[in-house]
Short mmCIF file of C-alpha atoms in Angstrom, two decimals:
data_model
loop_
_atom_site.label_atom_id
_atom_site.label_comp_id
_atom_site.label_asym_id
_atom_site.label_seq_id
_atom_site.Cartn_x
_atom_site.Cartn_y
_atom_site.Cartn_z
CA UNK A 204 96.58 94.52 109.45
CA UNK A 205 94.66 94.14 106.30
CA UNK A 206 93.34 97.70 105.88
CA UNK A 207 95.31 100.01 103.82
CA UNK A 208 95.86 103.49 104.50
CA UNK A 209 96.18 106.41 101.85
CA UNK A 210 100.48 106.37 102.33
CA UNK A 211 100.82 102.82 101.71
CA UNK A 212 103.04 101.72 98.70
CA UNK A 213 102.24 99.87 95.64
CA UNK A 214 104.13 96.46 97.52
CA UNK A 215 102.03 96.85 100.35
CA UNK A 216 98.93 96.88 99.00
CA UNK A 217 100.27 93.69 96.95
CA UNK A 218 101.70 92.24 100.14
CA UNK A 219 98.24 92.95 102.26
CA UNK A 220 95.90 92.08 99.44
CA UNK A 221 98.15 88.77 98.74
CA UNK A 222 98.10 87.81 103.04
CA UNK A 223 94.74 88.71 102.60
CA UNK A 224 93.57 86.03 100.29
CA UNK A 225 95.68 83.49 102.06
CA UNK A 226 93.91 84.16 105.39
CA UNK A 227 90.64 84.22 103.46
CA UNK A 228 92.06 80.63 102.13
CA UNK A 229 92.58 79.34 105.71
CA UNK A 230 89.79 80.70 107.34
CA UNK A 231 86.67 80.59 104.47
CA UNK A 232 84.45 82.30 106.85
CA UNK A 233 86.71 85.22 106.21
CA UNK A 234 84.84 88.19 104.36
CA UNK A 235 86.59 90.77 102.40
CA UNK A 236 84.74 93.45 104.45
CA UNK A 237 85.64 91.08 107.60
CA UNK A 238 89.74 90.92 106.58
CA UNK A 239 89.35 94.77 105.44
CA UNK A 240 88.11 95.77 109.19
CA UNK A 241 91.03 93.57 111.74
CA UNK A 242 93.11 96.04 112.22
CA UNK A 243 95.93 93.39 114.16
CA UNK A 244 96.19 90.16 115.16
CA UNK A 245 94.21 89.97 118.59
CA UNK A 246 91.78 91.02 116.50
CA UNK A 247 92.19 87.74 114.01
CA UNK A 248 92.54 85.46 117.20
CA UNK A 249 88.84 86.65 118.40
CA UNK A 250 87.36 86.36 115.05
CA UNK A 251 89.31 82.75 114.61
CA UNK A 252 88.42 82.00 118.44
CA UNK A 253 84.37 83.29 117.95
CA UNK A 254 83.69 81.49 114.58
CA UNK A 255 85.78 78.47 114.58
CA UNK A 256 84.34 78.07 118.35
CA UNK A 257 87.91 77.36 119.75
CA UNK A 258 89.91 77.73 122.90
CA UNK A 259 91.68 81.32 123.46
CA UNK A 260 95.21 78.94 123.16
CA UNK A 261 93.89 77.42 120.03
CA UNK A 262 93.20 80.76 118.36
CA UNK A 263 96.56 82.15 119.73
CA UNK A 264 98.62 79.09 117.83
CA UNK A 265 96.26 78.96 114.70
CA UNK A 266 97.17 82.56 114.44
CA UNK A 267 100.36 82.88 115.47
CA UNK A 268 101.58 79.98 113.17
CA UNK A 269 99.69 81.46 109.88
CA UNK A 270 101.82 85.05 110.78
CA UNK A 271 104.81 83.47 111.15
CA UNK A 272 107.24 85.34 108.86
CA UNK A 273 104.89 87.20 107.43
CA UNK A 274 105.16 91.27 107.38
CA UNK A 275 102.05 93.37 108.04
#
């Protein structure tokens, strides 16, 4: 999700570095090495779910709603 891989373009590194930040902005608990490792979005729901101490359904919208329109 976050990750980059050695094919990716200059705009996707500048697209993942910038959705990076802004998940880093909405969940502070966030690391770089933390953002750097979720490879999708389950992933992001049980890290939002585990640290914000949430409900699975909780996660799921906080998630869903901070993707929303947003390409990985």
């Amino acid at each position: 999700m976050f990750g980059f891989t050695g094919s990716d373009t200059a705009d996707t590194i500048l697209r993942k570095r910038m959705h990076m930040a802004d998940a880093q902005a909405r969940w502070p608990f966030l690391t770089y090495f933390d953002a750097s490792t979720i490879k999708n979005g389950r992933q992001l729901v049980t890290m939002v779910k585990g640290r914000c101490s949430l409900s699975q359904a909780n996660a799921d919208e906080d998630v869903r709603e901070w993707m929303e329109g947003k390409a990985f």
